[in-house]
Amino acid sequence: MLKKRIIVCLDVKDGRTTKGVKFQNNIDIGDPVEMAKMYYDQGVDELVFYDIMASARGRGPILELISNVASKVFIPFCVGGGISTIDDIRSTILAGAEKVSLNSQAVKNPELIKEGAKVFGNQCIVLGMDAAKDSLMPSGYRVFINGGRVATELDALDWAKKAVSLGAGEIVLNSIDADGTRNGYELTITKLISENVNVPVIASGGGGTPAHLAEVLTNGKADAALIASMVHSGDYTVKGIKENLNSLDIPVRL
């Protein structure tokens, strides 16, 4: 049976780790390199590193920071934010990332997914998707870009399927409604997308307790759970969360 993955997300702004609620009111919580090393030592399966201002400011990824993180962790490491060209993907991978997350730029230029998968392989191309409830959409969820600030005309399920058909090897599905609330993941959209695509789906947004992870990994059908606030706050450790999930017979790497 495939192990479920626990992934820690570091949102980075101006070279520092930051955390907000529903993409608002971000506060500085530390040095991303030190935090990456700490979570690696705790046994996290993967790290995701989002430069949350790159797209809005029209610049590429901060390669020096990526390289510094990559030198401290020896697990899969995914980088998103400001990656808009094949050259950006190449330089990010050369700086030490195993995967790139394409979000706003993939919506603006879907061919980037296709080209990226062709050059670097599907396993390197992750679709980052920020979705929120919207009854006008067929699936009930609308895709947003630019850090959740701009609504698109894309339906979340349609976009997920299209991105996979173009070559995305994985989807990080972030619920804007649940983001940073620590009230639990958005199970409806997670299950809907997990059951309709043939690539791993990582649930993101709302993790607050180990029970929330257990719920999204079972009932939500997610392959992995992304966490941030619950470990950044010091309330939980990766090791403790994994031990809890293992006690519930949810297969994780201990």
CSV table of N, CA and C in Angstrom, one decimal, residues 59-227:
chain,number,residue,atom,x,y,z
A,59,ARG,N,8.6,38.9,-10.9
A,59,ARG,CA,10.0,38.4,-11.0
A,59,ARG,C,10.0,36.9,-10.8
A,60,GLY,N,11.2,36.4,-11.1
A,60,GLY,CA,11.4,34.9,-11.0
A,60,GLY,C,11.8,34.5,-9.6
A,61,PRO,N,12.0,33.2,-9.5
A,61,PRO,CA,12.3,32.6,-8.1
A,61,PRO,C,13.7,33.1,-7.6
A,62,ILE,N,13.8,33.1,-6.3
A,62,ILE,CA,15.1,33.5,-5.6
A,62,ILE,C,16.0,32.3,-5.6
A,63,LEU,N,16.9,32.2,-6.5
A,63,LEU,CA,17.7,31.0,-6.7
A,63,LEU,C,18.7,30.7,-5.5
A,64,GLU,N,19.2,31.8,-5.0
A,64,GLU,CA,20.2,31.6,-3.9
A,64,GLU,C,19.5,31.0,-2.7
A,65,LEU,N,18.3,31.4,-2.4
A,65,LEU,CA,17.5,30.9,-1.2
A,65,LEU,C,17.2,29.4,-1.5
A,66,ILE,N,16.8,29.1,-2.7
A,66,ILE,CA,16.5,27.7,-3.1
A,66,ILE,C,17.7,26.8,-2.9
A,67,SER,N,18.8,27.3,-3.3
A,67,SER,CA,20.1,26.6,-3.2
A,67,SER,C,20.5,26.3,-1.7
A,68,ASN,N,20.3,27.4,-0.9
A,68,ASN,CA,20.6,27.2,0.5
A,68,ASN,C,19.7,26.2,1.2
A,69,VAL,N,18.4,26.2,0.8
A,69,VAL,CA,17.5,25.2,1.4
A,69,VAL,C,17.9,23.8,0.9
A,70,ALA,N,18.1,23.7,-0.4
A,70,ALA,CA,18.5,22.4,-0.9
A,70,ALA,C,19.7,21.8,-0.3
A,71,SER,N,20.7,22.6,0.1
A,71,SER,CA,21.9,22.1,0.7
A,71,SER,C,21.7,21.5,2.1
A,72,LYS,N,20.5,21.8,2.7
A,72,LYS,CA,20.2,21.4,4.1
A,72,LYS,C,19.3,20.2,4.2
A,73,VAL,N,18.5,19.9,3.1
A,73,VAL,CA,17.5,18.9,3.1
A,73,VAL,C,17.7,17.9,2.0
A,74,PHE,N,17.5,16.6,2.4
A,74,PHE,CA,17.8,15.5,1.4
A,74,PHE,C,16.5,14.7,1.2
A,75,ILE,N,15.4,15.5,0.8
A,75,ILE,CA,14.1,14.9,0.5
A,75,ILE,C,13.6,15.7,-0.6
A,76,PRO,N,12.5,15.2,-1.3
A,76,PRO,CA,11.9,16.0,-2.4
A,76,PRO,C,11.5,17.4,-1.9
A,77,PHE,N,11.8,18.4,-2.8
A,77,PHE,CA,11.7,19.8,-2.4
A,77,PHE,C,11.1,20.5,-3.7
A,78,CYS,N,9.9,21.1,-3.5
A,78,CYS,CA,9.1,21.7,-4.6
A,78,CYS,C,9.1,23.2,-4.4
A,79,VAL,N,9.3,23.9,-5.5
A,79,VAL,CA,9.3,25.4,-5.4
A,79,VAL,C,8.3,26.0,-6.3
A,80,GLY,N,7.6,27.0,-5.8
A,80,GLY,CA,6.6,27.7,-6.6
A,80,GLY,C,6.7,29.2,-6.4
A,81,GLY,N,6.2,29.9,-7.4
A,81,GLY,CA,6.2,31.4,-7.3
A,81,GLY,C,7.1,32.0,-8.3
A,82,GLY,N,6.5,32.7,-9.3
A,82,GLY,CA,7.3,33.4,-10.3
A,82,GLY,C,7.9,32.6,-11.4
A,83,ILE,N,7.5,31.3,-11.5
A,83,ILE,CA,8.1,30.4,-12.5
A,83,ILE,C,7.3,30.5,-13.8
A,84,SER,N,7.8,31.3,-14.8
A,84,SER,CA,6.9,31.6,-15.9
A,84,SER,C,7.5,31.1,-17.3
A,85,THR,N,8.7,30.6,-17.2
A,85,THR,CA,9.3,30.1,-18.5
A,85,THR,C,10.0,28.8,-18.3
A,86,ILE,N,10.4,28.1,-19.4
A,86,ILE,CA,11.2,26.9,-19.3
A,86,ILE,C,12.5,27.2,-18.6
A,87,ASP,N,13.1,28.3,-18.9
A,87,ASP,CA,14.4,28.7,-18.3
A,87,ASP,C,14.2,28.8,-16.8
A,88,ASP,N,13.1,29.4,-16.3
A,88,ASP,CA,12.8,29.5,-14.9
A,88,ASP,C,12.8,28.1,-14.2
A,89,ILE,N,12.1,27.2,-14.9
A,89,ILE,CA,12.0,25.8,-14.4
A,89,ILE,C,13.4,25.2,-14.3
A,90,ARG,N,14.2,25.3,-15.4
A,90,ARG,CA,15.5,24.8,-15.5
A,90,ARG,C,16.4,25.3,-14.3
A,91,SER,N,16.4,26.7,-14.2
A,91,SER,CA,17.2,27.3,-13.1
A,91,SER,C,16.8,26.9,-11.7
A,92,THR,N,15.5,26.7,-11.5
A,92,THR,CA,15.0,26.3,-10.2
A,92,THR,C,15.5,24.8,-9.9
A,93,ILE,N,15.4,24.0,-10.9
A,93,ILE,CA,15.8,22.6,-10.7
A,93,ILE,C,17.3,22.5,-10.5
A,94,LEU,N,18.1,23.3,-11.3
A,94,LEU,CA,19.5,23.3,-11.1
A,94,LEU,C,19.9,23.9,-9.8
A,95,ALA,N,19.1,24.8,-9.2
A,95,ALA,CA,19.4,25.3,-7.9
A,95,ALA,C,19.2,24.3,-6.8
A,96,GLY,N,18.5,23.2,-7.1
A,96,GLY,CA,18.3,22.1,-6.1
A,96,GLY,C,16.9,21.6,-5.9
A,97,ALA,N,15.9,22.2,-6.5
A,97,ALA,CA,14.6,21.7,-6.4
A,97,ALA,C,14.3,20.5,-7.2
A,98,GLU,N,13.5,19.5,-6.7
A,98,GLU,CA,13.2,18.4,-7.5
A,98,GLU,C,11.9,18.6,-8.4
A,99,LYS,N,11.1,19.6,-7.9
A,99,LYS,CA,9.8,19.8,-8.6
A,99,LYS,C,9.6,21.3,-8.6
A,100,VAL,N,8.8,21.7,-9.6
A,100,VAL,CA,8.3,23.1,-9.6
A,100,VAL,C,6.8,23.1,-9.5
A,101,SER,N,6.2,24.1,-8.8
A,101,SER,CA,4.8,24.3,-8.8
A,101,SER,C,4.4,25.4,-9.6
A,102,LEU,N,3.5,25.1,-10.6
A,102,LEU,CA,3.0,26.2,-11.5
A,102,LEU,C,1.6,26.5,-11.2
A,103,ASN,N,1.3,27.7,-10.9
A,103,ASN,CA,0.0,28.1,-10.4
A,103,ASN,C,-0.6,29.2,-11.4
A,104,SER,N,-0.4,30.5,-11.0
A,104,SER,CA,-0.8,31.6,-11.8
A,104,SER,C,-0.3,31.5,-13.2
A,105,GLN,N,1.0,31.2,-13.4
A,105,GLN,CA,1.6,31.2,-14.7
A,105,GLN,C,1.0,30.1,-15.6
A,106,ALA,N,0.6,29.0,-15.0
A,106,ALA,CA,0.0,27.9,-15.7
A,106,ALA,C,-1.3,28.3,-16.3
A,107,VAL,N,-2.1,29.0,-15.5
A,107,VAL,CA,-3.4,29.5,-15.9
A,107,VAL,C,-3.2,30.5,-17.1
A,108,LYS,N,-2.2,31.4,-17.0
A,108,LYS,CA,-2.0,32.4,-18.0
A,108,LYS,C,-1.4,31.7,-19.3
A,109,ASN,N,-0.6,30.6,-19.1
A,109,ASN,CA,0.0,30.0,-20.2
A,109,ASN,C,0.1,28.5,-20.0
A,110,PRO,N,-1.1,27.8,-20.3
A,110,PRO,CA,-1.1,26.3,-20.1
A,110,PRO,C,0.0,25.5,-20.8
A,111,GLU,N,0.5,26.1,-21.9
A,111,GLU,CA,1.5,25.4,-22.7
A,111,GLU,C,2.8,25.2,-21.8
A,112,LEU,N,2.9,26.0,-20.8
A,112,LEU,CA,4.1,25.9,-19.9
A,112,LEU,C,4.1,24.5,-19.2
A,113,ILE,N,2.9,24.0,-18.8
A,113,ILE,CA,2.8,22.7,-18.2
A,113,ILE,C,3.3,21.6,-19.2
A,114,LYS,N,2.8,21.7,-20.5
A,114,LYS,CA,3.1,20.8,-21.5
A,114,LYS,C,4.6,20.8,-21.8
A,115,GLU,N,5.2,22.0,-22.0
A,115,GLU,CA,6.6,22.1,-22.4
A,115,GLU,C,7.5,21.6,-21.2
A,116,GLY,N,7.1,22.0,-20.0
A,116,GLY,CA,7.8,21.6,-18.8
A,116,GLY,C,7.9,20.1,-18.6
A,117,ALA,N,6.7,19.4,-18.9
A,117,ALA,CA,6.6,18.0,-18.7
A,117,ALA,C,7.5,17.3,-19.8
A,118,LYS,N,7.4,17.9,-21.0
A,118,LYS,CA,8.2,17.3,-22.1
A,118,LYS,C,9.7,17.4,-21.9
A,119,VAL,N,10.2,18.5,-21.3
A,119,VAL,CA,11.6,18.7,-21.1
A,119,VAL,C,12.1,18.0,-19.9
A,120,PHE,N,11.3,18.1,-18.8
A,120,PHE,CA,11.9,17.7,-17.5
A,120,PHE,C,11.2,16.4,-16.9
A,121,GLY,N,10.0,16.0,-17.5
A,121,GLY,CA,9.3,14.9,-17.1
A,121,GLY,C,8.1,15.3,-16.2
A,122,ASN,N,7.0,14.5,-16.3
A,122,ASN,CA,5.8,14.8,-15.5
A,122,ASN,C,6.1,14.9,-14.0
A,123,GLN,N,7.0,14.1,-13.5
A,123,GLN,CA,7.2,14.1,-12.1
A,123,GLN,C,7.8,15.4,-11.5
A,124,CYS,N,8.3,16.3,-12.4
A,124,CYS,CA,8.8,17.5,-12.0
A,124,CYS,C,7.8,18.7,-12.0
A,125,ILE,N,6.7,18.4,-12.7
A,125,ILE,CA,5.7,19.5,-12.9
A,125,ILE,C,4.5,19.3,-12.0
A,126,VAL,N,4.3,20.2,-11.0
A,126,VAL,CA,3.2,20.2,-10.1
A,126,VAL,C,2.2,21.3,-10.4
A,127,LEU,N,0.9,21.0,-10.5
A,127,LEU,CA,0.0,22.1,-10.6
A,127,LEU,C,-0.4,22.6,-9.2
A,128,GLY,N,-0.1,23.9,-9.0
A,128,GLY,CA,-0.6,24.5,-7.8
A,128,GLY,C,-2.0,25.1,-8.1
A,129,MET,N,-3.0,24.8,-7.3
A,129,MET,CA,-4.3,25.4,-7.6
A,129,MET,C,-5.0,25.9,-6.4
A,130,ASP,N,-5.3,27.2,-6.4
A,130,ASP,CA,-6.1,27.9,-5.3
A,130,ASP,C,-7.5,27.9,-5.8
A,131,ALA,N,-8.4,27.3,-5.0
A,131,ALA,CA,-9.8,27.2,-5.3
A,131,ALA,C,-10.7,27.7,-4.2
A,132,ALA,N,-11.8,28.3,-4.5
A,132,ALA,CA,-12.8,28.7,-3.5
A,132,ALA,C,-14.2,28.4,-3.9
A,133,LYS,N,-15.1,28.2,-3.0
A,133,LYS,CA,-16.5,27.9,-3.3
A,133,LYS,C,-17.1,28.9,-4.2
A,134,ASP,N,-17.8,28.5,-5.2
A,134,ASP,CA,-18.5,29.4,-6.0
A,134,ASP,C,-19.7,28.6,-6.7
A,135,SER,N,-20.9,28.9,-6.4
A,135,SER,CA,-22.0,28.2,-6.9
A,135,SER,C,-22.3,28.4,-8.4
A,136,LEU,N,-21.6,29.4,-9.0
A,136,LEU,CA,-21.8,29.6,-10.4
A,136,LEU,C,-21.0,28.6,-11.2
A,137,MET,N,-20.0,27.9,-10.6
A,137,MET,CA,-19.2,27.0,-11.3
A,137,MET,C,-19.8,25.6,-11.3
A,138,PRO,N,-19.6,24.8,-12.4
A,138,PRO,CA,-20.2,23.4,-12.5
A,138,PRO,C,-19.8,22.5,-11.3
A,139,SER,N,-18.5,22.6,-10.8
A,139,SER,CA,-18.1,21.8,-9.7
A,139,SER,C,-18.4,22.4,-8.4
A,140,GLY,N,-18.8,23.7,-8.4
A,140,GLY,CA,-19.0,24.4,-7.2
A,140,GLY,C,-17.8,25.2,-6.7
A,141,TYR,N,-16.7,25.1,-7.4
A,141,TYR,CA,-15.5,25.8,-7.0
A,141,TYR,C,-14.8,26.5,-8.2
A,142,ARG,N,-14.3,27.7,-7.9
A,142,ARG,CA,-13.7,28.5,-8.9
A,142,ARG,C,-12.2,28.6,-8.6
A,143,VAL,N,-11.4,28.7,-9.7
A,143,VAL,CA,-9.9,28.9,-9.6
A,143,VAL,C,-9.5,30.3,-9.4
A,144,PHE,N,-8.6,30.6,-8.5
A,144,PHE,CA,-8.1,32.0,-8.3
A,144,PHE,C,-6.6,32.0,-8.6
A,145,ILE,N,-6.1,33.1,-9.0
A,145,ILE,CA,-4.6,33.3,-9.2
A,145,ILE,C,-4.1,34.5,-8.5
A,146,ASN,N,-2.8,34.7,-8.7
A,146,ASN,CA,-2.0,35.8,-8.0
A,146,ASN,C,-2.3,35.8,-6.5
A,147,GLY,N,-2.0,34.7,-5.9
A,147,GLY,CA,-2.1,34.6,-4.4
A,147,GLY,C,-3.5,34.7,-3.9
A,148,GLY,N,-4.4,34.2,-4.7
A,148,GLY,CA,-5.8,34.2,-4.3
A,148,GLY,C,-6.5,35.5,-4.5
A,149,ARG,N,-5.8,36.4,-5.1
A,149,ARG,CA,-6.4,37.8,-5.3
A,149,ARG,C,-7.3,38.0,-6.5
A,150,VAL,N,-7.1,37.2,-7.5
A,150,VAL,CA,-7.7,37.4,-8.8
A,150,VAL,C,-8.6,36.2,-9.2
A,151,ALA,N,-9.9,36.4,-9.4
A,151,ALA,CA,-10.8,35.3,-9.8
A,151,ALA,C,-10.6,35.0,-11.3
A,152,THR,N,-10.6,33.7,-11.7
A,152,THR,CA,-10.6,33.4,-13.1
A,152,THR,C,-12.0,32.8,-13.5
A,153,GLU,N,-12.1,32.5,-14.8
A,153,GLU,CA,-13.3,31.9,-15.3
A,153,GLU,C,-13.2,30.3,-15.3
A,154,LEU,N,-12.1,29.8,-14.7
A,154,LEU,CA,-11.9,28.4,-14.7
A,154,LEU,C,-12.6,27.7,-13.5
A,155,ASP,N,-13.3,26.5,-13.9
A,155,ASP,CA,-13.8,25.6,-12.9
A,155,ASP,C,-12.7,24.7,-12.4
A,156,ALA,N,-12.7,24.5,-11.1
A,156,ALA,CA,-11.6,23.8,-10.4
A,156,ALA,C,-11.4,22.4,-11.0
A,157,LEU,N,-12.5,21.7,-11.1
A,157,LEU,CA,-12.4,20.3,-11.6
A,157,LEU,C,-11.9,20.3,-13.1
A,158,ASP,N,-12.5,21.1,-13.9
A,158,ASP,CA,-12.1,21.2,-15.3
A,158,ASP,C,-10.6,21.5,-15.5
A,159,TRP,N,-10.2,22.5,-14.7
A,159,TRP,CA,-8.8,22.9,-14.8
A,159,TRP,C,-7.8,21.8,-14.3
A,160,ALA,N,-8.2,21.1,-13.2
A,160,ALA,CA,-7.4,20.0,-12.8
A,160,ALA,C,-7.2,18.9,-13.9
A,161,LYS,N,-8.4,18.6,-14.5
A,161,LYS,CA,-8.3,17.5,-15.6
A,161,LYS,C,-7.5,18.0,-16.7
A,162,LYS,N,-7.6,19.3,-17.1
A,162,LYS,CA,-6.9,19.8,-18.3
A,162,LYS,C,-5.4,19.8,-18.0
A,163,ALA,N,-5.0,20.3,-16.7
A,163,ALA,CA,-3.6,20.3,-16.4
A,163,ALA,C,-3.0,19.0,-16.4
A,164,VAL,N,-3.7,18.0,-15.9
A,164,VAL,CA,-3.1,16.6,-16.0
A,164,VAL,C,-3.0,16.1,-17.4
A,165,SER,N,-4.0,16.4,-18.3
A,165,SER,CA,-3.9,16.0,-19.7
A,165,SER,C,-2.7,16.7,-20.4
A,166,LEU,N,-2.3,17.9,-19.9
A,166,LEU,CA,-1.2,18.6,-20.4
A,166,LEU,C,0.2,18.1,-19.9
A,167,GLY,N,0.1,17.4,-18.8
A,167,GLY,CA,1.4,16.8,-18.3
A,167,GLY,C,1.7,17.0,-16.8
A,168,ALA,N,0.8,17.7,-16.1
A,168,ALA,CA,1.1,17.8,-14.6
A,168,ALA,C,1.1,16.5,-14.0
A,169,GLY,N,2.1,16.2,-13.2
A,169,GLY,CA,2.3,14.9,-12.5
A,169,GLY,C,1.7,14.8,-11.1
A,170,GLU,N,1.3,16.0,-10.6
A,170,GLU,CA,0.8,16.0,-9.3
A,170,GLU,C,0.0,17.3,-9.1
A,171,ILE,N,-1.0,17.4,-8.2
A,171,ILE,CA,-1.7,18.6,-7.9
A,171,ILE,C,-1.7,18.9,-6.5
A,172,VAL,N,-1.3,20.2,-6.2
A,172,VAL,CA,-1.5,20.7,-4.8
A,172,VAL,C,-2.7,21.5,-4.8
A,173,LEU,N,-3.7,21.0,-4.1
A,173,LEU,CA,-5.0,21.7,-4.1
A,173,LEU,C,-5.3,22.5,-2.9
A,174,ASN,N,-5.2,23.8,-3.0
A,174,ASN,CA,-5.4,24.6,-1.8
A,174,ASN,C,-6.7,25.3,-1.7
A,175,SER,N,-7.4,25.0,-0.6
A,175,SER,CA,-8.7,25.6,-0.4
A,175,SER,C,-8.5,27.0,0.2
A,176,ILE,N,-8.9,28.1,-0.5
A,176,ILE,CA,-8.8,29.4,0.0
A,176,ILE,C,-9.7,29.6,1.2
A,177,ASP,N,-10.9,29.0,1.1
A,177,ASP,CA,-11.8,29.1,2.3
A,177,ASP,C,-11.3,28.6,3.6
A,178,ALA,N,-10.5,27.5,3.5
A,178,ALA,CA,-9.9,26.9,4.7
A,178,ALA,C,-8.5,27.3,5.0
A,179,ASP,N,-7.8,28.0,4.1
A,179,ASP,CA,-6.4,28.4,4.3
A,179,ASP,C,-6.1,29.1,5.6
A,180,GLY,N,-5.2,28.5,6.4
A,180,GLY,CA,-4.8,29.1,7.6
A,180,GLY,C,-5.7,29.1,8.8
A,181,THR,N,-7.0,28.5,8.5
A,181,THR,CA,-8.0,28.6,9.6
A,181,THR,C,-7.8,27.5,10.7
A,182,ARG,N,-7.1,26.4,10.3
A,182,ARG,CA,-6.8,25.3,11.2
A,182,ARG,C,-8.1,24.6,11.6
A,183,ASN,N,-9.2,24.7,10.8
A,183,ASN,CA,-10.5,24.1,11.1
A,183,ASN,C,-10.7,22.8,10.4
A,184,GLY,N,-9.8,22.4,9.6
A,184,GLY,CA,-9.9,21.2,8.8
A,184,GLY,C,-9.9,21.4,7.3
A,185,TYR,N,-9.5,20.4,6.6
A,185,TYR,CA,-9.4,20.6,5.1
A,185,TYR,C,-10.8,20.6,4.5
A,186,GLU,N,-10.8,21.1,3.3
A,186,GLU,CA,-12.1,21.1,2.5
A,186,GLU,C,-12.2,19.8,1.8
A,187,LEU,N,-13.0,18.9,2.4
A,187,LEU,CA,-13.1,17.5,2.0
A,187,LEU,C,-13.8,17.3,0.6
A,188,THR,N,-14.8,18.2,0.4
A,188,THR,CA,-15.6,18.0,-0.8
A,188,THR,C,-14.8,18.1,-2.1
A,189,ILE,N,-14.1,19.3,-2.2
A,189,ILE,CA,-13.3,19.5,-3.4
A,189,ILE,C,-12.1,18.5,-3.5
A,190,THR,N,-11.5,18.2,-2.4
A,190,THR,CA,-10.4,17.3,-2.4
A,190,THR,C,-10.8,15.9,-2.9
A,191,LYS,N,-11.9,15.4,-2.4
A,191,LYS,CA,-12.4,14.1,-2.8
A,191,LYS,C,-12.8,14.1,-4.3
A,192,LEU,N,-13.5,15.2,-4.7
A,192,LEU,CA,-13.9,15.4,-6.1
A,192,LEU,C,-12.8,15.3,-7.1
A,193,ILE,N,-11.7,16.0,-6.8
A,193,ILE,CA,-10.6,16.1,-7.7
A,193,ILE,C,-9.8,14.8,-7.6
A,194,SER,N,-9.6,14.3,-6.4
A,194,SER,CA,-8.8,13.0,-6.2
A,194,SER,C,-9.4,11.9,-7.0
A,195,GLU,N,-10.8,11.8,-7.0
A,195,GLU,CA,-11.5,10.7,-7.7
A,195,GLU,C,-11.5,10.9,-9.2
A,196,ASN,N,-11.2,12.1,-9.7
A,196,ASN,CA,-11.3,12.4,-11.2
A,196,ASN,C,-10.0,12.6,-11.9
A,197,VAL,N,-8.9,12.5,-11.2
A,197,VAL,CA,-7.6,12.6,-11.9
A,197,VAL,C,-6.8,11.4,-11.5
A,198,ASN,N,-5.8,11.0,-12.4
A,198,ASN,CA,-5.0,9.8,-12.1
A,198,ASN,C,-3.6,10.2,-11.7
A,199,VAL,N,-3.4,11.3,-11.0
A,199,VAL,CA,-2.1,11.7,-10.4
A,199,VAL,C,-2.4,12.0,-9.0
A,200,PRO,N,-1.3,12.0,-8.1
A,200,PRO,CA,-1.5,12.3,-6.7
A,200,PRO,C,-2.1,13.7,-6.5
A,201,VAL,N,-3.0,13.8,-5.5
A,201,VAL,CA,-3.5,15.0,-5.1
A,201,VAL,C,-3.1,15.3,-3.7
A,202,ILE,N,-2.5,16.5,-3.4
A,202,ILE,CA,-2.1,16.9,-2.1
A,202,ILE,C,-3.1,17.9,-1.6
A,203,ALA,N,-3.7,17.6,-0.4
A,203,ALA,CA,-4.6,18.5,0.2
A,203,ALA,C,-3.9,19.6,0.9
A,204,SER,N,-4.4,20.9,0.7
A,204,SER,CA,-3.7,22.0,1.4
A,204,SER,C,-4.8,23.0,1.8
A,205,GLY,N,-4.5,23.6,3.0
A,205,GLY,CA,-5.4,24.6,3.6
A,205,GLY,C,-6.4,24.0,4.6
A,206,GLY,N,-6.1,24.4,5.9
A,206,GLY,CA,-7.0,24.1,7.0
A,206,GLY,C,-6.5,23.1,8.0
A,207,GLY,N,-5.4,22.4,7.7
A,207,GLY,CA,-4.9,21.4,8.7
A,207,GLY,C,-4.6,22.0,10.1
A,208,GLY,N,-5.2,21.5,11.1
A,208,GLY,CA,-5.0,22.1,12.4
A,208,GLY,C,-4.7,21.0,13.5
A,209,THR,N,-5.2,19.8,13.3
A,209,THR,CA,-4.9,18.7,14.2
A,209,THR,C,-4.6,17.4,13.4
A,210,PRO,N,-4.0,16.4,14.0
A,210,PRO,CA,-3.7,15.2,13.3
A,210,PRO,C,-5.0,14.5,12.8
A,211,ALA,N,-6.1,14.8,13.5
A,211,ALA,CA,-7.4,14.2,13.1
A,211,ALA,C,-7.9,14.8,11.8
A,212,HIS,N,-7.5,16.1,11.5
A,212,HIS,CA,-7.8,16.7,10.2
A,212,HIS,C,-7.1,16.0,9.1
A,213,LEU,N,-5.8,15.6,9.4
A,213,LEU,CA,-5.0,14.9,8.4
A,213,LEU,C,-5.6,13.5,8.1
A,214,ALA,N,-5.9,12.9,9.2
A,214,ALA,CA,-6.5,11.5,9.1
A,214,ALA,C,-7.8,11.5,8.2
A,215,GLU,N,-8.6,12.6,8.4
A,215,GLU,CA,-9.8,12.7,7.7
A,215,GLU,C,-9.6,12.9,6.2
A,216,VAL,N,-8.7,13.9,5.8
A,216,VAL,CA,-8.5,14.2,4.4
A,216,VAL,C,-7.8,13.0,3.7
A,217,LEU,N,-6.9,12.3,4.4
A,217,LEU,CA,-6.2,11.2,3.8
A,217,LEU,C,-7.0,10.0,3.6
A,218,THR,N,-8.1,9.9,4.3
A,218,THR,CA,-9.0,8.7,4.2
A,218,THR,C,-10.3,9.2,3.4
A,219,ASN,N,-11.2,9.9,4.1
A,219,ASN,CA,-12.4,10.4,3.5
A,219,ASN,C,-12.2,11.3,2.3
A,220,GLY,N,-11.2,12.1,2.4
A,220,GLY,CA,-10.9,13.1,1.3
A,220,GLY,C,-10.2,12.5,0.1
A,221,LYS,N,-9.7,11.2,0.3
A,221,LYS,CA,-9.0,10.5,-0.7
A,221,LYS,C,-7.7,11.1,-1.2
A,222,ALA,N,-7.1,12.1,-0.4
A,222,ALA,CA,-5.9,12.7,-0.7
A,222,ALA,C,-4.7,11.7,-0.6
A,223,ASP,N,-3.7,11.9,-1.4
A,223,ASP,CA,-2.5,11.1,-1.4
A,223,ASP,C,-1.5,11.7,-0.4
A,224,ALA,N,-1.6,13.0,-0.1
A,224,ALA,CA,-0.7,13.6,0.9
A,224,ALA,C,-1.4,14.8,1.5
A,225,ALA,N,-0.9,15.3,2.6
A,225,ALA,CA,-1.5,16.4,3.3
A,225,ALA,C,-0.4,17.5,3.5
A,226,LEU,N,-0.7,18.7,3.1
A,226,LEU,CA,0.2,19.8,3.3
A,226,LEU,C,-0.1,20.5,4.6
A,227,ILE,N,0.9,20.8,5.4
A,227,ILE,CA,0.7,21.4,6.7
A,227,ILE,C,1.6,22.7,6.8
